[in-house]
mmCIF file of C-alpha atoms and ligand atoms in Angstrom:
data_model
loop_
_atom_site.group_PDB
_atom_site.id
_atom_site.type_symbol
_atom_site.label_atom_id
_atom_site.label_comp_id
_atom_site.label_asym_id
_atom_site.label_seq_id
_atom_site.Cartn_x
_atom_site.Cartn_y
_atom_site.Cartn_z
ATOM 1 C CA MET A 1 133.010 71.005 -168.820
ATOM 2 C CA LYS A 2 129.576 72.577 -169.090
ATOM 3 C CA ASN A 3 129.158 75.693 -171.201
ATOM 4 C CA ALA A 4 129.254 78.740 -168.993
ATOM 5 C CA PRO A 5 127.463 81.959 -169.901
ATOM 6 C CA VAL A 6 129.594 84.856 -171.153
ATOM 7 C CA ASN A 7 130.196 87.311 -168.318
ATOM 8 C CA ASN A 8 132.505 90.259 -168.906
ATOM 9 C CA GLN A 9 132.286 91.412 -165.280
ATOM 10 C CA PRO A 10 134.801 90.389 -162.575
ATOM 11 C CA ILE A 11 133.798 87.242 -160.683
ATOM 12 C CA SER A 12 135.031 86.138 -157.264
ATOM 13 C CA VAL A 13 134.284 82.852 -155.542
ATOM 14 C CA LYS A 14 134.806 81.769 -151.937
ATOM 15 C CA LEU A 15 137.047 78.737 -151.314
ATOM 16 C CA ASP A 16 136.568 76.551 -148.238
ATOM 17 C CA ILE A 17 140.140 75.314 -147.846
ATOM 18 C CA PRO A 18 139.503 72.155 -145.750
ATOM 19 C CA THR A 19 137.075 70.718 -148.323
ATOM 20 C CA GLY A 20 138.128 72.359 -151.609
ATOM 21 C CA GLU A 21 134.513 73.481 -152.067
ATOM 22 C CA PHE A 22 133.880 76.928 -153.485
ATOM 23 C CA THR A 23 130.748 78.977 -154.030
ATOM 24 C CA PRO A 24 129.398 79.307 -156.615
ATOM 25 C CA CYS A 25 130.619 76.167 -158.382
ATOM 26 C CA MET A 26 129.407 75.081 -161.837
ATOM 27 C CA GLU A 27 130.411 71.437 -161.914
ATOM 28 C CA LEU A 28 131.464 68.651 -159.535
ATOM 29 C CA ASP A 29 133.304 65.639 -160.954
ATOM 30 C CA PRO A 30 133.872 62.721 -158.527
ATOM 31 C CA ARG A 31 136.564 60.164 -159.436
ATOM 32 C CA LYS A 32 136.437 56.681 -157.931
ATOM 33 C CA VAL A 33 138.832 53.743 -158.075
ATOM 34 C CA SER A 34 136.757 52.392 -160.994
ATOM 35 C CA HIS A 35 137.526 55.587 -162.964
ATOM 36 C CA LEU A 36 141.253 55.038 -162.307
ATOM 37 C CA SER A 37 141.389 51.313 -163.066
ATOM 38 C CA LYS A 38 144.025 51.907 -165.781
ATOM 39 C CA MET A 39 146.052 54.213 -163.529
ATOM 40 C CA PHE A 40 146.731 52.131 -160.404
ATOM 41 C CA SER A 41 149.112 49.233 -160.943
ATOM 42 C CA ASP A 42 147.677 46.503 -158.659
ATOM 43 C CA LYS A 43 144.838 45.060 -160.778
ATOM 44 C CA ALA A 44 143.741 42.524 -158.106
ATOM 45 C CA ALA A 45 143.423 45.298 -155.507
ATOM 46 C CA ILE A 46 141.414 47.425 -157.966
ATOM 47 C CA GLU A 47 138.993 44.568 -158.694
ATOM 48 C CA GLU A 48 138.518 43.836 -154.990
ATOM 49 C CA ILE A 49 137.731 47.494 -154.198
ATOM 50 C CA ILE A 50 135.236 47.734 -157.072
ATOM 51 C CA ARG A 51 133.598 44.437 -155.981
ATOM 52 C CA SER A 52 133.249 45.895 -152.462
ATOM 53 C CA GLY A 53 131.348 48.951 -153.720
ATOM 54 C CA ASP A 54 134.143 51.182 -155.033
ATOM 55 C CA ARG A 55 135.888 54.084 -153.233
ATOM 56 C CA LEU A 56 136.006 57.824 -153.840
ATOM 57 C CA VAL A 57 139.598 58.900 -154.602
ATOM 58 C CA TYR A 58 139.199 62.585 -155.464
ATOM 59 C CA GLU A 59 136.732 65.304 -156.433
ATOM 60 C CA ILE A 60 137.210 68.125 -158.952
ATOM 61 C CA ARG A 61 135.205 71.359 -158.979
ATOM 62 C CA TYR A 62 135.176 73.751 -161.942
ATOM 63 C CA TYR A 63 134.219 77.306 -162.724
ATOM 64 C CA PRO A 64 134.887 78.537 -166.292
ATOM 65 C CA PHE A 65 135.379 82.316 -166.533
ATOM 66 C CA ILE A 66 134.115 83.048 -170.035
ATOM 67 C CA THR A 67 134.306 86.608 -171.398
ATOM 68 C CA ASP A 68 134.046 87.901 -174.956
ATOM 69 C CA HIS A 69 137.844 87.815 -175.304
ATOM 70 C CA SER A 70 139.204 85.220 -172.830
ATOM 71 C CA ASP A 71 138.348 81.742 -171.543
ATOM 72 C CA MET A 72 140.046 80.951 -168.255
ATOM 73 C CA ALA A 73 139.004 78.184 -165.880
ATOM 74 C CA LEU A 74 139.290 77.765 -162.130
ATOM 75 C CA GLY A 75 139.383 74.282 -160.667
ATOM 76 C CA THR A 76 139.892 72.860 -157.202
ATOM 77 C CA THR A 77 140.727 69.253 -156.423
ATOM 78 C CA VAL A 78 140.525 67.374 -153.138
ATOM 79 C CA ILE A 79 142.397 64.047 -153.051
ATOM 80 C CA PHE A 80 141.398 61.915 -150.083
ATOM 81 C CA PRO A 81 144.036 59.977 -148.113
ATOM 82 C CA GLY A 82 144.387 56.294 -148.958
ATOM 83 C CA THR A 83 146.149 53.678 -151.064
ATOM 84 C CA VAL A 84 145.311 51.037 -153.680
ATOM 85 C CA GLY A 85 147.671 48.078 -153.431
ATOM 86 C CA GLY A 86 150.186 50.324 -151.628
ATOM 87 C CA GLU A 87 149.992 53.070 -154.265
ATOM 88 C CA TYR A 88 148.852 56.397 -152.838
ATOM 89 C CA TYR A 89 145.601 57.956 -154.045
ATOM 90 C CA MET A 90 146.332 60.290 -156.951
ATOM 91 C CA THR A 91 144.764 62.134 -159.858
ATOM 92 C CA LYS A 92 144.580 60.402 -163.243
ATOM 93 C CA GLY A 93 147.261 62.652 -164.687
ATOM 94 C CA HIS A 94 147.102 64.118 -168.167
ATOM 95 C CA PHE A 95 148.814 66.007 -170.946
ATOM 96 C CA HIS A 96 146.995 68.985 -172.396
ATOM 97 C CA GLU A 97 145.531 68.336 -175.834
ATOM 98 C CA ARG A 98 146.900 71.705 -176.927
ATOM 99 C CA ASN A 99 150.690 71.633 -176.740
ATOM 100 C CA ASP A 100 150.952 75.405 -176.122
ATOM 101 C CA GLN A 101 148.967 75.370 -172.873
ATOM 102 C CA PRO A 102 150.515 75.700 -169.381
ATOM 103 C CA GLU A 103 148.753 75.563 -166.003
ATOM 104 C CA VAL A 104 149.311 76.804 -162.443
ATOM 105 C CA TYR A 105 148.633 74.612 -159.381
ATOM 106 C CA HIS A 106 148.527 75.962 -155.819
ATOM 107 C CA CYS A 107 148.544 73.521 -152.875
ATOM 108 C CA VAL A 108 146.442 74.884 -150.003
ATOM 109 C CA GLN A 109 146.189 71.829 -147.697
ATOM 110 C CA GLY A 110 147.876 68.493 -147.121
ATOM 111 C CA GLU A 111 151.137 67.034 -148.331
ATOM 112 C CA GLY A 112 152.029 65.205 -151.474
ATOM 113 C CA VAL A 113 153.959 65.091 -154.700
ATOM 114 C CA LEU A 114 153.394 66.779 -158.063
ATOM 115 C CA GLN A 115 154.703 64.471 -160.785
ATOM 116 C CA LEU A 116 155.644 66.035 -164.125
ATOM 117 C CA MET A 117 156.740 64.149 -167.230
ATOM 118 C CA THR A 118 157.296 64.735 -170.940
ATOM 119 C CA ARG A 119 156.352 62.235 -173.642
ATOM 120 C CA GLN A 120 160.066 61.430 -173.963
ATOM 121 C CA GLY A 121 160.191 60.383 -170.290
ATOM 122 C CA GLU A 122 161.859 63.455 -168.751
ATOM 123 C CA TYR A 123 160.570 63.294 -165.173
ATOM 124 C CA VAL A 124 160.380 65.824 -162.324
ATOM 125 C CA ALA A 125 158.809 65.276 -158.877
ATOM 126 C CA VAL A 126 157.994 68.259 -156.651
ATOM 127 C CA LYS A 127 157.301 67.799 -152.950
ATOM 128 C CA TRP A 128 154.167 69.700 -151.990
ATOM 129 C CA GLU A 129 153.030 71.360 -148.785
ATOM 130 C CA PRO A 130 150.462 74.104 -148.145
ATOM 131 C CA GLY A 131 151.594 77.254 -149.949
ATOM 132 C CA THR A 132 153.506 75.541 -152.767
ATOM 133 C CA ILE A 133 152.645 77.062 -156.147
ATOM 134 C CA SER A 134 153.832 75.184 -159.250
ATOM 135 C CA HIS A 135 153.969 76.266 -162.878
ATOM 136 C CA ILE A 136 153.358 73.377 -165.254
ATOM 137 C CA PRO A 137 154.902 74.184 -168.643
ATOM 138 C CA PRO A 138 153.168 73.068 -171.845
ATOM 139 C CA GLN A 139 153.937 69.463 -172.899
ATOM 140 C CA PHE A 140 154.468 68.190 -169.352
ATOM 141 C CA ALA A 141 151.936 65.638 -168.113
ATOM 142 C CA HIS A 142 150.918 66.364 -164.524
ATOM 143 C CA ARG A 143 149.597 64.241 -161.679
ATOM 144 C CA VAL A 144 149.205 64.956 -157.942
ATOM 145 C CA VAL A 145 149.698 62.212 -155.326
ATOM 146 C CA ASN A 146 148.412 62.516 -151.747
ATOM 147 C CA THR A 147 151.125 61.036 -149.513
ATOM 148 C CA GLY A 148 149.665 62.463 -146.281
ATOM 149 C CA SER A 149 146.968 61.511 -143.794
ATOM 150 C CA VAL A 150 144.522 64.375 -144.523
ATOM 151 C CA PRO A 151 142.754 65.448 -147.723
ATOM 152 C CA LEU A 152 145.161 67.211 -150.104
ATOM 153 C CA VAL A 153 143.529 70.308 -151.632
ATOM 154 C CA PHE A 154 144.866 72.320 -154.559
ATOM 155 C CA VAL A 155 143.694 75.110 -156.836
ATOM 156 C CA ALA A 156 144.256 74.976 -160.618
ATOM 157 C CA VAL A 157 144.112 77.804 -163.157
ATOM 158 C CA PHE A 158 144.155 76.967 -166.861
ATOM 159 C CA HIS A 159 142.732 77.871 -170.262
ATOM 160 C CA VAL A 160 139.347 76.252 -170.957
ATOM 161 C CA ALA A 161 140.578 75.073 -174.372
ATOM 162 C CA ALA A 162 143.714 73.328 -172.988
ATOM 163 C CA GLY A 163 141.954 69.942 -173.063
ATOM 164 C CA HIS A 164 142.871 66.630 -171.417
ATOM 165 C CA ASP A 165 144.846 63.825 -173.101
ATOM 166 C CA TYR A 166 145.017 60.646 -170.968
ATOM 167 C CA ALA A 167 146.170 58.162 -173.636
ATOM 168 C CA LEU A 168 149.883 57.804 -172.800
ATOM 169 C CA ILE A 169 149.224 57.774 -169.042
ATOM 170 C CA GLU A 170 146.611 55.024 -169.448
ATOM 171 C CA GLU A 171 149.019 52.990 -171.563
ATOM 172 C CA ARG A 172 152.270 53.424 -169.603
ATOM 173 C CA GLY A 173 151.560 55.410 -166.441
ATOM 174 C CA PHE A 174 154.090 57.866 -165.072
ATOM 175 C CA LYS A 175 157.746 56.877 -165.092
ATOM 176 C CA TYR A 176 157.770 56.472 -161.300
ATOM 177 C CA MET A 177 155.065 55.287 -158.905
ATOM 178 C CA ILE A 178 154.753 56.635 -155.348
ATOM 179 C CA LEU A 179 154.248 53.662 -153.023
ATOM 180 C CA GLU A 180 153.802 53.454 -149.258
ATOM 181 C CA LYS A 181 156.672 51.392 -147.822
ATOM 182 C CA ASN A 182 157.059 51.113 -144.038
ATOM 183 C CA GLY A 183 154.721 54.079 -143.721
ATOM 184 C CA GLN A 184 156.886 56.298 -145.952
ATOM 185 C CA PRO A 185 156.316 57.473 -149.529
ATOM 186 C CA THR A 186 158.832 55.787 -151.808
ATOM 187 C CA GLU A 187 159.461 56.433 -155.500
ATOM 188 C CA VAL A 188 159.622 53.187 -157.487
ATOM 189 C CA LEU A 189 160.376 52.800 -161.208
ATOM 190 C CA ASN A 190 157.181 51.859 -163.038
ATOM 191 C CA PRO A 191 157.795 48.506 -164.799
ATOM 192 C CA ARG A 192 155.825 49.787 -167.799
ATOM 193 C CA TRP A 193 158.688 52.291 -168.404
ATOM 194 C CA SER A 194 161.622 49.910 -167.837
HETATM 195 FE FE1 FE2 B 201 146.037 70.196 -166.768
#
C-alpha cells in the first residue's frame, strides 16, 4: 500500500456500487488467474488460461486514512463472475500478519460466500447477499467467493498495519473449496486438508 499523507481532517469518498470504484482512490490492484495460480486447484486449467492471455479475477481499491494518532484503511473489492476448473472466482484469502487485528466486510452487490478459517482448521462459511456485514475476528483467515452471475462488490475496513499473510493458504488452501456442480455452488473438502 502506498504511503498516504497525514490528514487529520474528516475524509469522505463516493462509492459507485455496481463497479466498486470510489473517488478519490489511492491505489488499484488487479488480480489475475496468474496471481492466483497457487490458490485454484486445477493446475491444467490455470496453465491453459495463462497460455490464452490470462483473465482478470478481481480488483482491489484502497484508501488509507492516516492521521497523527490512527491508521485506518478503506478497501473495496470487485470479484468478477467466472470459474477456473469449476472453482468459482475468489480472492486469494489471507491471515493478518498481526494476530490482534480484526476486519469488517460489507457486501453491497452480488452473491457469494465468505470463508473463514483458523490455522487449526476451524472453518465457518457465511452466505453473502447485498447488505450482509461480517466481522472477521483476529486469527481467522478470510476469503470471498463469487458464486453469482454478476460482479460481487464488498467494502473492507481494517487497520493499515494488519498486514497480509498468504503462506498457509498458498500451501494448503482453505479447508473447503466452492465448486460449481450442475450450476449450483457446492462445498467440497479440499484434498490438501484431508
Ligand atoms: Fe484482511
